[in-house]
Structures are given as structure tokens and as C-alpha cells.
Amino acid sequence: TTTTTTTRRRTRWAACGAIGILTFLTTLLGANGEPECQERSETRAVDVELDTGAWQTIVTGGLALFGGDVEANATLGPWTIGGASADAYGCAIGSVGDDFTGKDVLVVKRGECEFYEKARVAQDVGAKAVFVVSDGEDFTAMTCNEDQKLDVVTVLVTGTTGQAILDATTEVGATITIARSDALPRQFDFLASAALVALALATIALGGRWSLKDKRAVVSSKRDDDDIDGSSDGGEAHEGIEINEYSAFWFVIMASAVLLILFYSMQHWVFVVMRLVFSFASFQGLYVICFEALMSRRKSTSRDSRVLLPIVGSVHLLAIPAAVFAGLIVATWLIFRQATWAWMLQDIMGLSFLVNVLRLVHLPNFKVATILLCCAMLYDIFWVYVQPHLFGKKSVMVAVARGGDEGESLPMLFLFPRASSPGDFSMLGYGDVILPGLLIVHNLLFDNRKRDFSDTRYYYFFWSMVAYVVGMCLTFTALYFEVGGQGGQPALTYLVPTVVGTTGILAWKHDDLSDMWYGVDDDYSALPSESQSIL
């Protein structure tokens, strides 16, 4: 009773502290208000007609939230175009060069500095408009955080069509004409979306199977009164880290704080640090998976050979090839991450990392799962839907996910190329996999909570996987119809009701709700050493 009372008291204090800190963070964000430079609340579509004299084409562009406007039923141009000869990014007046003199539109590449800085440079050199060419096909909202208004028309053009305008700057006499368009093209690719769902399902399934294998090994060892050596090299069973109600509440605060830190310090060095953290975590995941695979293929009669290495100490012989393979994958991604095929390595690294997390981190019961996922869903809804209407007109979460004006995305996403938009990718955040995945893995362990290992049950696991697919389909539908108008969708808004709701209804139907809500398995407990390892 005393323990229960203490836990409830801590949970209440955690909830009050979470609400207080979240209020402080949102107040801090709102203190900036809407910047003076902003002229519009949403991106407007424009049609850009490019005429080189030898050929013509019409492309779609996105008008920035700042700078000059393109009125309805009005046409701007024809204007001559030119590029920044000294530096293609156009982040300083000196980068434009003398070749632009006498021309109307400055065409620059995205990156290296903020959109507003490019527009200010273009206005300072006398340009009437500036076109920012992005490699991808996604029309990111071009925002500003300055007090000075600009008159120069600022347009984002994407993909191969944007590259065509950049290439045309070398053509003598090339001109463009700008007119208002109805809407920006919708960015949705069925094949890429289906591939992301398949990646997510594979990650959850592998993590679930590995968790179940570890649980059975732990229970079998305890049944035989065998001590488990957690530091053994291979074939060992890992007991999991259990999340409690206290940490579930604080998840929202920590996630919000990290999100704001990334938003306000979105510089190149931040992305470098995040890539290094991701590489380290992925190396661990790859190493563990490779080592376990090698250990499972060894002969049962073979001896555990060990070698002594400098600094590292004594390690199992099979740990060397596993570490080398993991290191090669990570190093190749770090070196060639800008290559067109690097997304495959990032997905492999991400899958390994998430599978390892699903193996180690567990939910003790359905109650904690509900608290954690509902908090995460409210976090998603606030930062994508609510916050843009309260402060700044721009979603902090969407801006961070897309890398802001720098155009560098965080490596915390599953990627798959869009067949309909060469050079662009559909994305699925790791949080949209790992958080529902924790509950789905819990359901698999609950399915097999009995100590009879002769048969494996998948009832709750199967239907929660089906619910996950339904939730992802709802997410893609909302993305297609641009619900909220932010260009991105909080997937947990749709995944949490489907996965949590399906689990709860089925548990109630089969009279398992009480056992699932409070938990029934005390043999699968957390180990402090594992908690330190995952942190």
C-alpha cells in the first residue's frame, strides 16, 4: 500500500511538473510572436514559365511567406535570369558576381544560409525576384524571423524542373514569367508509402521475436535454477528495461525541450552531432545483430574462443567480424551519405537500432502503455497542429524534420525514394515506429505469458499489427488531403487510437483487460545494468 501511494504521488507530481514545464516552453516560444518580415500565413503556388528562346516550359513554384507577392490574375515579367557566379548558394553580395548586372531574377541553390538571407542579398544587388532551387520535390514553407520587410519576390522551385531553371541561367536571353497558380502539387507516392509500412512492420516483428526469445531464455534459466551471466558474449538472455508512469509523463517534456533546442540551434554542427549519435547507436544495433547471428550459426560443440585486444580487453572471437561489418556499414554511410543509394544504408542502420531498442525496452503493462502513447500523441498534435496557430505560423516539428532552411534532414527517419518524384523521399520518423512498437511487442509477450513454450501465440500481436497498418493508412490519407496544412502529419494521432483501441477492445472481449492493464508477469524484471546500457 505504501509503495502504491508513493508511486501515485510521484505520478501526480510528474504530471504537474510536465504541465508546468511545457507551459513555460510554449510561453518562451510564443514570446517571439509573428515576425515583422512575414507577409503571408501560408505558401502560395505560382506558375513559372521559362523561355530560353530555343524551348519553353512551365513549372510550379512556392511563394515564400515573406517578400513581394504575386496578385491573382496578374503576371510578372518576362524577366531576365542570372545565377550567382562566385557562389551558387548566394549567401553574400560578393557571391553574386558582376555577371548578374542588368538582370532581373537571381537563381540560387538551397542551403548554406536561410531563405531570408538569400532574398536580402538578391534585393541588395537589385534583383526583382530570387528563385531558390531545391534538390528534392518537397515545397518547404520559406519563413523568416527578422523585423525588416523585403520587396523581392521569393520563389522555391524543386527537383529536375528547378534544376532546369538553374541551368538556363547560362543561356543568353533566357527569361521567366510568373503568375498565380491554383495549388501546389500533392506529394504522395503509394509505392514509397507501402515500403515504409513494410519497414516498420519488419522492425517491430524482429524486435518482438527477439524479445520473446530472450524472455523464454530467462524463464527457462530461472526454472532450471541457472544463474544468468549478463556479461557473457553470446546466446545470453537480456532482461528488459521497464518504463513506468513517471518516465512516461516526462517523455513529453524531454521531447519538447530537445525539439526546441534543435529548432533554435539548427546549424550545421547540430546536424553533425546528431549524425554521430545516430552512427554510434546504429553501430551498437548492427554489432549486436551480427554477433547474435554468428553465434546462432556456430556448432553447439564448439568452444567459446576469446582473444585479448588492446584497450578493449578480452572479447569473443566472433565479436571481431561482427564489429568490423557494423563499422564498415556505418563508415560507408557517413562518407557517402549524400549519394543516391545512401538511403538504403540509413534504413539498415535505423532498423538495427530500433530492433535492439525493442529488444531491451519493455512496457510492464497496458496502463503504462496507454499513458505513454497518449502523452506522445498529445505531443504530436500540439507541435504539428496547435503550435503553428498559436506561435509563429510554422510547425516547429515539421521544420526540424525537414532540416529548416539548411535543407539538412536529421538521420532519425526511414527513407524510401518516390518513383513519381526523382530525388525526393517519403519519410517515416523512428518515433512513429518505436512507440507503437513497444505496445505491439508487449502484446506478443502477453500472448505468450504462460510458461508452456510448446506453442507460440500471436493473437494480440497480429491484430495490433493490423491496427498499425490501418493507422498508417489513415496517416497517408491525411497527408494526401493535407490535413492541417503543415505539409506533414503526426502519425501518432492516428496510430495511437487504432493500436491502443484495438488492444483494449480485444482484451476486454476476452476477459484479459485486468491482467493486461496491471500486468501479471513478475519474472521478467528490469536490470539496472541494462538501463545504463540503453541510456
Short mmCIF file of C-alpha atoms in Angstrom, two decimals:
data_model
loop_
_atom_site.label_atom_id
_atom_site.label_comp_id
_atom_site.label_asym_id
_atom_site.label_seq_id
_atom_site.Cartn_x
_atom_site.Cartn_y
_atom_site.Cartn_z
CA THR A 1 0.00 0.00 0.00
CA THR A 2 2.81 2.39 0.90
CA THR A 3 4.57 1.64 -2.40
CA THR A 4 1.38 2.19 -4.36
CA THR A 5 0.70 5.50 -2.59
CA THR A 6 4.27 6.68 -3.25
CA THR A 7 4.01 5.74 -6.91
CA ARG A 8 0.73 7.62 -7.29
CA ARG A 9 2.17 10.67 -5.55
CA ARG A 10 5.19 10.65 -7.87
CA THR A 11 2.95 10.27 -10.89
CA ARG A 12 0.86 13.27 -9.84
CA TRP A 13 3.96 15.37 -9.28
CA ALA A 14 5.33 14.23 -12.63
CA ALA A 15 2.11 15.27 -14.36
CA CYS A 16 2.09 18.68 -12.64
CA GLY A 17 5.76 19.22 -13.42
CA ALA A 18 5.23 18.18 -17.05
CA ILE A 19 2.35 20.62 -17.47
CA GLY A 20 4.31 23.44 -15.82
CA ILE A 21 7.46 22.96 -17.88
CA LEU A 22 5.50 22.54 -21.11
CA THR A 23 3.66 25.78 -20.36
CA PHE A 24 7.00 27.54 -19.83
CA LEU A 25 8.40 26.18 -23.10
CA THR A 26 5.38 27.25 -25.13
CA THR A 27 5.41 30.69 -23.47
CA LEU A 28 9.08 31.02 -24.41
CA LEU A 29 8.25 30.07 -27.98
CA GLY A 30 5.34 32.47 -28.12
CA ALA A 31 7.44 35.36 -26.83
CA ASN A 32 8.86 35.79 -30.31
CA GLY A 33 5.41 36.33 -31.82
CA GLU A 34 4.93 36.61 -35.55
CA PRO A 35 8.00 38.23 -37.18
CA GLU A 36 7.57 41.61 -38.86
CA CYS A 37 9.06 40.33 -42.12
CA GLN A 38 6.22 37.84 -42.67
CA GLU A 39 3.62 38.90 -45.23
CA ARG A 40 1.54 35.74 -45.63
CA SER A 41 0.37 32.90 -43.41
CA GLU A 42 0.76 30.08 -45.94
CA THR A 43 2.74 29.16 -49.04
CA ARG A 44 1.12 30.24 -52.31
CA ALA A 45 1.58 28.41 -55.58
CA VAL A 46 2.84 30.19 -58.69
CA ASP A 47 3.31 29.08 -62.29
CA VAL A 48 6.73 29.91 -63.69
CA GLU A 49 7.15 29.97 -67.49
CA LEU A 50 10.76 29.55 -68.58
CA ASP A 51 11.67 30.70 -72.11
CA THR A 52 15.22 30.17 -73.33
CA GLY A 53 14.43 31.10 -76.92
CA ALA A 54 15.04 27.54 -78.07
CA TRP A 55 12.45 25.89 -75.80
CA GLN A 56 9.80 26.72 -73.22
CA THR A 57 8.45 25.00 -70.11
CA ILE A 58 6.11 25.80 -67.23
CA VAL A 59 6.96 24.70 -63.68
CA THR A 60 5.24 25.14 -60.32
CA GLY A 61 6.87 27.14 -57.56
CA GLY A 62 6.08 28.02 -53.95
CA LEU A 63 5.98 31.66 -52.86
CA ALA A 64 7.74 32.49 -49.58
CA LEU A 65 5.84 33.78 -46.57
CA PHE A 66 7.88 36.98 -46.86
CA GLY A 67 8.79 39.34 -49.70
CA GLY A 68 6.85 40.53 -52.73
CA ASP A 69 3.53 38.98 -53.72
CA VAL A 70 2.04 37.76 -56.99
CA GLU A 71 -1.51 39.07 -57.20
CA ALA A 72 -4.34 36.96 -58.63
CA ASN A 73 -4.89 37.43 -62.38
CA ALA A 74 -1.59 39.31 -62.60
CA THR A 75 1.61 38.39 -64.44
CA LEU A 76 5.17 39.41 -63.54
CA GLY A 77 7.75 39.51 -66.30
CA PRO A 78 9.15 38.50 -68.63
CA TRP A 79 12.30 38.98 -66.57
CA THR A 80 15.85 38.01 -67.47
CA ILE A 81 17.57 35.47 -65.20
CA GLY A 82 21.10 35.01 -63.92
CA GLY A 83 22.98 32.98 -61.36
CA ALA A 84 25.45 33.67 -58.57
CA SER A 85 28.71 33.10 -60.39
CA ALA A 86 31.04 33.18 -57.37
CA ASP A 87 28.92 31.00 -55.08
CA ALA A 88 25.83 29.14 -56.29
CA TYR A 89 24.14 29.49 -52.86
CA GLY A 90 24.02 33.30 -52.98
CA CYS A 91 24.51 33.87 -49.24
CA ALA A 92 26.56 37.09 -49.63
CA ILE A 93 26.64 40.01 -52.02
CA GLY A 94 30.17 39.09 -53.08
CA SER A 95 28.97 35.65 -54.17
CA VAL A 96 26.71 37.04 -56.89
CA GLY A 97 29.43 38.42 -59.16
CA ASP A 98 29.42 41.01 -61.93
CA ASP A 99 27.75 38.69 -64.46
CA PHE A 100 24.37 39.37 -62.84
CA THR A 101 24.47 43.09 -63.56
CA GLY A 102 21.45 44.21 -65.60
CA LYS A 103 19.39 41.05 -64.93
CA ASP A 104 16.10 40.77 -63.05
CA VAL A 105 15.94 37.35 -61.35
CA LEU A 106 18.69 35.77 -59.24
CA VAL A 107 18.66 31.96 -59.25
CA VAL A 108 20.48 30.27 -56.33
CA LYS A 109 20.74 26.83 -54.77
CA ARG A 110 19.13 25.91 -51.46
CA GLY A 111 21.34 25.54 -48.40
CA GLU A 112 24.27 27.15 -46.54
CA CYS A 113 22.11 30.03 -45.20
CA GLU A 114 18.49 30.92 -44.51
CA PHE A 115 15.96 31.69 -47.22
CA TYR A 116 15.57 35.23 -45.90
CA GLU A 117 19.32 35.88 -46.23
CA LYS A 118 19.26 34.81 -49.88
CA ALA A 119 16.33 37.13 -50.55
CA ARG A 120 18.05 40.05 -48.81
CA VAL A 121 21.19 39.54 -50.89
CA ALA A 122 19.07 39.42 -54.07
CA GLN A 123 17.32 42.66 -53.12
CA ASP A 124 20.64 44.35 -52.31
CA VAL A 125 22.02 43.55 -55.78
CA GLY A 126 18.91 44.96 -57.43
CA ALA A 127 17.02 41.77 -58.31
CA LYS A 128 13.23 41.86 -58.68
CA ALA A 129 12.93 38.19 -57.71
CA VAL A 130 15.02 35.34 -56.38
CA PHE A 131 14.48 31.67 -57.18
CA VAL A 132 15.75 29.07 -54.70
CA VAL A 133 16.36 25.67 -56.28
CA SER A 134 15.88 22.63 -54.02
CA ASP A 135 17.11 19.14 -54.92
CA GLY A 136 14.01 17.44 -53.53
CA GLU A 137 10.39 17.74 -54.59
CA ASP A 138 9.02 18.92 -51.25
CA PHE A 139 7.74 22.51 -51.09
CA THR A 140 9.07 23.63 -47.72
CA ALA A 141 7.47 26.79 -46.34
CA MET A 142 10.06 29.57 -46.64
CA THR A 143 9.79 31.55 -43.41
CA CYS A 144 11.68 34.41 -41.76
CA ASN A 145 12.48 35.63 -38.25
CA GLU A 146 13.56 39.22 -38.94
CA ASP A 147 11.94 42.61 -38.43
CA GLN A 148 12.79 44.09 -41.84
CA LYS A 149 10.30 43.53 -44.66
CA LEU A 150 11.53 42.70 -48.17
CA ASP A 151 10.08 43.60 -51.56
CA VAL A 152 11.85 41.00 -53.68
CA VAL A 153 9.62 38.13 -54.88
CA THR A 154 10.99 34.88 -53.40
CA VAL A 155 10.06 31.56 -55.02
CA LEU A 156 11.07 27.96 -54.24
CA VAL A 157 11.36 25.59 -57.21
CA THR A 158 12.14 21.90 -56.78
CA GLY A 159 13.61 18.81 -58.36
CA THR A 160 14.51 18.46 -62.02
CA THR A 161 12.25 21.36 -63.05
CA GLY A 162 14.04 23.68 -60.63
CA GLN A 163 17.39 22.45 -61.93
CA ALA A 164 16.25 23.35 -65.44
CA ILE A 165 15.86 26.99 -64.35
CA LEU A 166 19.30 26.92 -62.70
CA ASP A 167 20.85 25.51 -65.88
CA ALA A 168 19.07 28.14 -68.01
CA THR A 169 20.98 30.95 -66.26
CA THR A 170 23.84 30.25 -68.68
CA GLU A 171 21.55 30.70 -71.69
CA VAL A 172 21.73 34.16 -73.28
CA GLY A 173 18.37 35.92 -73.26
CA ALA A 174 16.56 33.36 -71.06
CA THR A 175 13.51 34.85 -69.33
CA ILE A 176 10.80 33.81 -66.89
CA THR A 177 7.21 34.90 -66.33
CA ILE A 178 5.44 34.45 -63.00
CA ALA A 179 1.68 34.06 -62.47
CA ARG A 180 -0.52 32.89 -59.58
CA SER A 181 -1.41 29.19 -59.63
CA ASP A 182 -4.27 27.27 -58.03
CA ALA A 183 -2.38 24.95 -55.68
CA LEU A 184 0.94 23.23 -55.09
CA PRO A 185 1.19 19.65 -56.37
CA ARG A 186 0.40 16.98 -53.78
CA GLN A 187 3.39 14.92 -52.82
CA PHE A 188 2.28 11.34 -52.31
CA ASP A 189 3.71 8.10 -53.61
CA PHE A 190 1.86 4.84 -52.95
CA LEU A 191 4.89 2.58 -53.52
CA ALA A 192 7.13 4.57 -51.18
CA SER A 193 4.42 4.70 -48.50
CA ALA A 194 3.85 0.95 -48.70
CA ALA A 195 7.60 0.33 -48.45
CA LEU A 196 7.81 2.46 -45.28
CA VAL A 197 4.96 0.49 -43.69
CA ALA A 198 6.73 -2.76 -44.59
CA LEU A 199 9.95 -1.47 -42.99
CA ALA A 200 8.09 -0.53 -39.83
CA LEU A 201 6.35 -3.91 -39.62
CA ALA A 202 9.62 -5.77 -40.18
CA THR A 203 11.29 -3.75 -37.41
CA ILE A 204 8.51 -4.42 -34.91
CA ALA A 205 8.29 -8.11 -35.84
CA LEU A 206 12.04 -8.66 -35.46
CA GLY A 207 12.12 -6.78 -32.18
CA GLY A 208 9.15 -8.78 -30.89
CA ARG A 209 10.59 -12.14 -31.85
CA TRP A 210 13.93 -11.30 -30.26
CA SER A 211 12.25 -10.06 -27.08
CA LEU A 212 10.21 -13.25 -26.84
CA LYS A 213 13.31 -15.37 -27.34
CA ASP A 214 15.08 -13.51 -24.53
CA LYS A 215 12.09 -13.85 -22.22
CA ARG A 216 11.88 -17.60 -22.76
CA ALA A 217 15.60 -17.96 -22.14
CA VAL A 218 15.29 -16.01 -18.88
CA VAL A 219 12.30 -18.05 -17.69
CA SER A 220 13.95 -21.33 -18.67
CA SER A 221 17.11 -20.41 -16.82
CA LYS A 222 15.18 -19.49 -13.70
CA ARG A 223 13.21 -22.69 -13.95
CA ASP A 224 16.45 -24.67 -14.00
CA ASP A 225 17.89 -22.52 -11.18
CA ASP A 226 20.66 -21.41 -13.53
CA ASP A 227 22.27 -18.02 -12.93
CA ILE A 228 22.33 -15.79 -15.99
CA ASP A 229 25.62 -14.05 -16.64
CA GLY A 230 24.55 -10.75 -18.29
CA SER A 231 28.13 -10.08 -19.38
CA SER A 232 28.54 -13.33 -21.35
CA ASP A 233 29.32 -12.93 -25.02
CA GLY A 234 26.83 -14.99 -26.89
CA GLY A 235 23.49 -16.69 -26.60
CA GLU A 236 22.79 -14.71 -23.45
CA ALA A 237 19.31 -13.63 -22.47
CA HIS A 238 18.73 -9.97 -21.77
CA GLU A 239 16.12 -8.88 -19.30
CA GLY A 240 14.42 -5.70 -20.37
CA ILE A 241 14.14 -2.13 -19.19
CA GLU A 242 10.65 -1.34 -17.97
CA ILE A 243 9.11 2.09 -18.49
CA ASN A 244 6.95 3.36 -15.62
CA GLU A 245 4.24 6.03 -15.34
CA TYR A 246 6.75 8.56 -14.08
CA SER A 247 9.03 8.33 -17.12
CA ALA A 248 6.03 8.28 -19.48
CA PHE A 249 4.97 11.77 -18.33
CA TRP A 250 8.48 13.16 -18.53
CA PHE A 251 8.86 11.86 -22.07
CA VAL A 252 6.75 14.78 -23.32
CA ILE A 253 8.92 17.34 -21.54
CA MET A 254 12.22 15.91 -22.68
CA ALA A 255 10.99 15.52 -26.26
CA SER A 256 9.65 19.10 -26.31
CA ALA A 257 12.87 20.51 -24.87
CA VAL A 258 15.01 18.66 -27.42
CA LEU A 259 12.70 19.76 -30.23
CA LEU A 260 13.01 23.43 -29.26
CA ILE A 261 16.77 23.18 -28.84
CA LEU A 262 17.06 21.72 -32.34
CA PHE A 263 14.71 24.36 -33.76
CA TYR A 264 16.61 27.32 -32.31
CA SER A 265 20.09 25.90 -32.99
CA MET A 266 19.52 24.44 -36.43
CA GLN A 267 23.11 24.92 -37.58
CA HIS A 268 25.40 22.61 -39.50
CA TRP A 269 27.26 21.47 -36.37
CA VAL A 270 23.98 20.34 -34.79
CA PHE A 271 23.33 18.00 -37.70
CA VAL A 272 26.92 16.71 -37.46
CA VAL A 273 26.43 15.87 -33.77
CA MET A 274 23.11 14.14 -34.47
CA ARG A 275 24.68 12.10 -37.25
CA LEU A 276 27.46 10.97 -34.91
CA VAL A 277 24.97 9.99 -32.20
CA PHE A 278 22.90 8.09 -34.75
CA SER A 279 26.03 6.37 -36.08
CA PHE A 280 27.07 5.24 -32.60
CA ALA A 281 23.61 3.90 -31.75
CA SER A 282 23.34 2.17 -35.12
CA PHE A 283 26.78 0.61 -34.72
CA GLN A 284 25.65 -0.93 -31.45
CA GLY A 285 22.49 -2.30 -33.05
CA LEU A 286 24.31 -3.70 -36.08
CA TYR A 287 27.03 -5.21 -33.93
CA VAL A 288 24.57 -6.98 -31.63
CA ILE A 289 22.51 -8.36 -34.51
CA CYS A 290 25.57 -9.57 -36.44
CA PHE A 291 27.13 -11.10 -33.34
CA GLU A 292 23.92 -12.92 -32.40
CA ALA A 293 23.59 -14.19 -35.98
CA LEU A 294 27.15 -15.56 -35.95
CA MET A 295 26.68 -17.15 -32.53
CA SER A 296 23.48 -18.85 -33.63
CA ARG A 297 25.27 -20.49 -36.58
CA ARG A 298 28.20 -21.86 -34.62
CA LYS A 299 28.31 -25.52 -33.73
CA SER A 300 26.96 -26.32 -30.30
CA THR A 301 30.10 -28.32 -29.52
CA SER A 302 32.49 -25.52 -30.42
CA ARG A 303 34.34 -23.78 -27.61
CA ASP A 304 33.99 -20.06 -26.88
CA SER A 305 37.38 -18.79 -28.07
CA ARG A 306 38.43 -15.41 -26.73
CA VAL A 307 41.18 -13.00 -27.72
CA LEU A 308 42.80 -10.16 -25.84
CA LEU A 309 42.68 -6.82 -27.64
CA PRO A 310 44.38 -3.56 -26.64
CA ILE A 311 42.11 -1.08 -24.78
CA VAL A 312 39.03 -3.28 -25.36
CA GLY A 313 40.27 -6.24 -23.36
CA SER A 314 39.07 -9.83 -23.66
CA VAL A 315 36.39 -10.36 -26.33
CA HIS A 316 34.82 -13.32 -28.06
CA LEU A 317 36.46 -14.24 -31.37
CA LEU A 318 33.20 -13.78 -33.29
CA ALA A 319 32.83 -10.25 -31.93
CA ILE A 320 35.65 -9.09 -34.23
CA PRO A 321 33.95 -9.81 -37.61
CA ALA A 322 30.65 -8.50 -36.20
CA ALA A 323 32.27 -5.21 -35.16
CA VAL A 324 34.12 -4.90 -38.48
CA PHE A 325 30.94 -5.43 -40.50
CA ALA A 326 28.99 -2.94 -38.39
CA GLY A 327 31.83 -0.42 -38.63
CA LEU A 328 32.02 -0.73 -42.41
CA ILE A 329 28.28 -0.10 -42.81
CA VAL A 330 28.36 2.96 -40.56
CA ALA A 331 31.56 4.37 -42.08
CA THR A 332 30.25 3.91 -45.63
CA TRP A 333 27.07 5.79 -44.74
CA LEU A 334 28.99 8.62 -43.09
CA ILE A 335 31.26 9.05 -46.12
CA PHE A 336 28.66 8.61 -48.88
CA ARG A 337 25.50 9.79 -47.11
CA GLN A 338 24.76 12.25 -49.94
CA ALA A 339 24.84 9.50 -52.58
CA THR A 340 21.58 8.47 -54.22
CA TRP A 341 21.84 4.97 -52.74
CA ALA A 342 22.79 6.01 -49.18
CA TRP A 343 19.16 5.83 -48.03
CA MET A 344 19.42 2.03 -48.08
CA LEU A 345 22.28 2.07 -45.57
CA GLN A 346 20.41 4.56 -43.38
CA ASP A 347 17.36 2.27 -43.34
CA ILE A 348 19.51 -0.75 -42.45
CA MET A 349 21.18 1.19 -39.64
CA GLY A 350 17.87 2.52 -38.37
CA LEU A 351 16.23 -0.90 -38.45
CA SER A 352 19.11 -2.43 -36.47
CA PHE A 353 19.00 0.34 -33.89
CA LEU A 354 15.23 0.12 -33.39
CA VAL A 355 15.21 -3.68 -33.22
CA ASN A 356 17.81 -3.52 -30.46
CA VAL A 357 15.74 -0.94 -28.56
CA LEU A 358 12.57 -3.04 -28.87
CA ARG A 359 14.53 -5.96 -27.52
CA LEU A 360 15.75 -4.09 -24.45
CA VAL A 361 12.92 -1.68 -23.58
CA HIS A 362 9.60 -3.10 -22.40
CA LEU A 363 6.28 -1.88 -21.09
CA PRO A 364 5.26 -3.53 -17.79
CA ASN A 365 1.54 -3.34 -18.52
CA PHE A 366 -1.18 -1.84 -20.70
CA LYS A 367 -1.71 1.01 -18.23
CA VAL A 368 1.79 2.43 -18.73
CA ALA A 369 1.48 1.84 -22.46
CA THR A 370 -1.72 3.89 -22.58
CA ILE A 371 -0.18 6.76 -20.59
CA LEU A 372 2.99 6.81 -22.71
CA LEU A 373 1.26 6.63 -26.09
CA CYS A 374 -1.44 9.16 -25.17
CA CYS A 375 1.23 11.60 -23.97
CA ALA A 376 3.16 11.05 -27.18
CA MET A 377 0.00 11.58 -29.25
CA LEU A 378 -0.76 14.87 -27.46
CA TYR A 379 2.85 15.91 -28.03
CA ASP A 380 2.50 15.21 -31.76
CA ILE A 381 -0.84 17.01 -32.04
CA PHE A 382 0.39 20.09 -30.20
CA TRP A 383 3.62 20.61 -32.12
CA VAL A 384 2.13 19.93 -35.56
CA TYR A 385 -1.47 21.22 -35.37
CA VAL A 386 -1.84 23.55 -32.37
CA GLN A 387 1.51 25.32 -32.02
CA PRO A 388 1.54 26.86 -35.56
CA HIS A 389 -1.79 28.58 -34.83
CA LEU A 390 -0.56 29.92 -31.51
CA PHE A 391 3.01 30.96 -32.28
CA GLY A 392 4.84 31.79 -35.48
CA LYS A 393 2.55 30.24 -38.13
CA LYS A 394 5.14 27.48 -38.65
CA SER A 395 5.25 23.97 -37.25
CA VAL A 396 8.40 23.55 -35.18
CA MET A 397 8.26 19.77 -35.59
CA VAL A 398 7.86 19.88 -39.38
CA ALA A 399 10.65 22.47 -39.67
CA VAL A 400 13.06 20.30 -37.65
CA ALA A 401 12.14 17.14 -39.56
CA ARG A 402 12.86 18.86 -42.88
CA GLY A 403 16.07 20.47 -41.72
CA GLY A 404 14.75 24.05 -41.84
CA ASP A 405 16.31 26.48 -44.28
CA GLU A 406 19.53 24.49 -44.31
CA GLY A 407 17.85 21.60 -46.10
CA GLU A 408 19.69 19.01 -43.96
CA SER A 409 17.40 16.35 -42.56
CA LEU A 410 18.01 14.56 -39.29
CA PRO A 411 19.02 10.90 -39.74
CA MET A 412 16.18 9.71 -37.50
CA LEU A 413 13.91 8.64 -40.32
CA PHE A 414 13.16 5.71 -42.53
CA LEU A 415 13.53 6.84 -46.14
CA PHE A 416 12.24 5.47 -49.44
CA PRO A 417 12.57 7.23 -52.82
CA ARG A 418 9.43 8.42 -54.58
CA ALA A 419 9.09 6.92 -58.04
CA SER A 420 6.92 9.88 -59.08
CA SER A 421 9.47 12.45 -57.87
CA PRO A 422 13.10 11.52 -58.64
CA GLY A 423 15.45 12.82 -55.97
CA ASP A 424 12.75 13.08 -53.30
CA PHE A 425 11.89 10.71 -50.46
CA SER A 426 8.93 9.68 -48.38
CA MET A 427 9.82 9.66 -44.68
CA LEU A 428 8.68 7.89 -41.52
CA GLY A 429 10.05 9.01 -38.16
CA TYR A 430 11.54 6.45 -35.80
CA GLY A 431 9.18 7.60 -33.05
CA ASP A 432 6.21 6.52 -35.17
CA VAL A 433 7.69 3.01 -35.20
CA ILE A 434 9.23 2.60 -31.77
CA LEU A 435 6.38 3.96 -29.62
CA PRO A 436 3.52 1.86 -31.08
CA GLY A 437 6.08 -0.93 -31.44
CA LEU A 438 6.61 -1.04 -27.68
CA LEU A 439 2.93 -1.84 -27.17
CA ILE A 440 2.86 -4.37 -30.01
CA VAL A 441 5.90 -6.18 -28.57
CA HIS A 442 4.21 -6.08 -25.15
CA ASN A 443 1.19 -7.75 -26.74
CA LEU A 444 3.39 -10.53 -28.12
CA LEU A 445 4.88 -11.13 -24.68
CA PHE A 446 1.39 -11.08 -23.17
CA ASP A 447 0.24 -13.60 -25.77
CA ASN A 448 2.97 -15.95 -24.53
CA ARG A 449 2.85 -15.13 -20.81
CA LYS A 450 2.26 -18.78 -19.92
CA ARG A 451 5.29 -20.91 -19.25
CA ASP A 452 4.33 -23.54 -21.79
CA PHE A 453 6.76 -22.91 -24.65
CA SER A 454 5.46 -25.71 -26.88
CA ASP A 455 3.41 -23.25 -28.91
CA THR A 456 3.72 -19.57 -29.76
CA ARG A 457 0.59 -17.42 -29.76
CA TYR A 458 0.18 -14.31 -31.91
CA TYR A 459 -3.41 -13.23 -31.27
CA TYR A 460 -2.95 -9.76 -29.72
CA PHE A 461 0.28 -9.28 -31.65
CA PHE A 462 -1.37 -9.98 -35.02
CA TRP A 463 -4.35 -7.71 -34.51
CA SER A 464 -2.24 -4.87 -33.14
CA MET A 465 -0.05 -5.15 -36.26
CA VAL A 466 -3.20 -4.93 -38.38
CA ALA A 467 -4.25 -1.88 -36.34
CA TYR A 468 -0.84 -0.33 -37.01
CA VAL A 469 -1.34 -0.73 -40.76
CA VAL A 470 -4.80 0.84 -40.50
CA GLY A 471 -3.33 3.76 -38.56
CA MET A 472 -0.64 4.28 -41.19
CA CYS A 473 -3.26 4.22 -43.95
CA LEU A 474 -5.18 6.94 -42.10
CA THR A 475 -1.93 8.91 -41.80
CA PHE A 476 -1.24 8.71 -45.53
CA THR A 477 -4.83 9.70 -46.29
CA ALA A 478 -4.46 12.79 -44.09
CA LEU A 479 -1.14 13.53 -45.75
CA TYR A 480 -2.69 13.33 -49.22
CA PHE A 481 -5.51 15.72 -48.30
CA GLU A 482 -3.07 17.98 -46.41
CA VAL A 483 -4.99 17.95 -43.13
CA GLY A 484 -3.76 20.86 -41.01
CA GLY A 485 -1.93 22.46 -43.94
CA GLN A 486 1.56 21.88 -42.47
CA GLY A 487 2.81 19.51 -45.17
CA GLY A 488 3.47 16.78 -42.60
CA GLN A 489 1.26 14.59 -40.46
CA PRO A 490 1.65 13.50 -36.82
CA ALA A 491 1.33 9.77 -37.40
CA LEU A 492 0.76 9.02 -33.70
CA THR A 493 -2.52 10.93 -33.95
CA TYR A 494 -3.84 8.02 -36.00
CA LEU A 495 -1.65 5.16 -34.72
CA VAL A 496 -2.40 5.56 -31.01
CA PRO A 497 -6.21 5.31 -31.27
CA THR A 498 -6.01 2.32 -33.63
CA VAL A 499 -3.33 0.31 -31.81
CA VAL A 500 -4.34 1.19 -28.22
CA GLY A 501 -8.05 0.98 -29.02
CA THR A 502 -7.76 -2.40 -30.76
CA THR A 503 -5.67 -3.84 -27.91
CA GLY A 504 -8.10 -2.61 -25.25
CA ILE A 505 -11.23 -3.82 -27.04
CA LEU A 506 -9.81 -7.29 -27.71
CA ALA A 507 -8.52 -7.62 -24.14
CA TRP A 508 -11.94 -6.64 -22.78
CA LYS A 509 -13.68 -9.06 -25.15
CA HIS A 510 -11.51 -11.99 -23.97
CA ASP A 511 -11.58 -11.04 -20.26
CA ASP A 512 -7.87 -10.23 -20.28
CA LEU A 513 -8.18 -6.49 -19.69
CA SER A 514 -7.50 -6.64 -15.96
CA ASP A 515 -4.41 -8.83 -16.34
CA MET A 516 -3.13 -6.75 -19.24
CA TRP A 517 -3.85 -3.42 -17.53
CA TYR A 518 -1.95 -4.20 -14.33
CA GLY A 519 0.47 -6.84 -15.61
CA VAL A 520 0.84 -10.42 -14.47
CA ASP A 521 4.44 -11.44 -15.18
CA ASP A 522 6.84 -10.71 -12.36
CA ASP A 523 9.58 -13.00 -13.66
CA TYR A 524 10.62 -10.59 -16.40
CA SER A 525 12.06 -7.68 -14.47
CA ALA A 526 14.37 -4.80 -15.31
CA LEU A 527 18.09 -4.85 -14.71
CA PRO A 528 19.92 -1.64 -13.74
CA SER A 529 22.90 -2.63 -15.91
CA GLU A 530 20.68 -2.83 -18.97
CA SER A 531 19.15 0.56 -18.17
CA GLN A 532 22.59 2.11 -18.09
CA SER A 533 23.49 0.39 -21.35
CA ILE A 534 20.49 1.69 -23.28
CA LEU A 535 20.92 5.23 -21.93
#
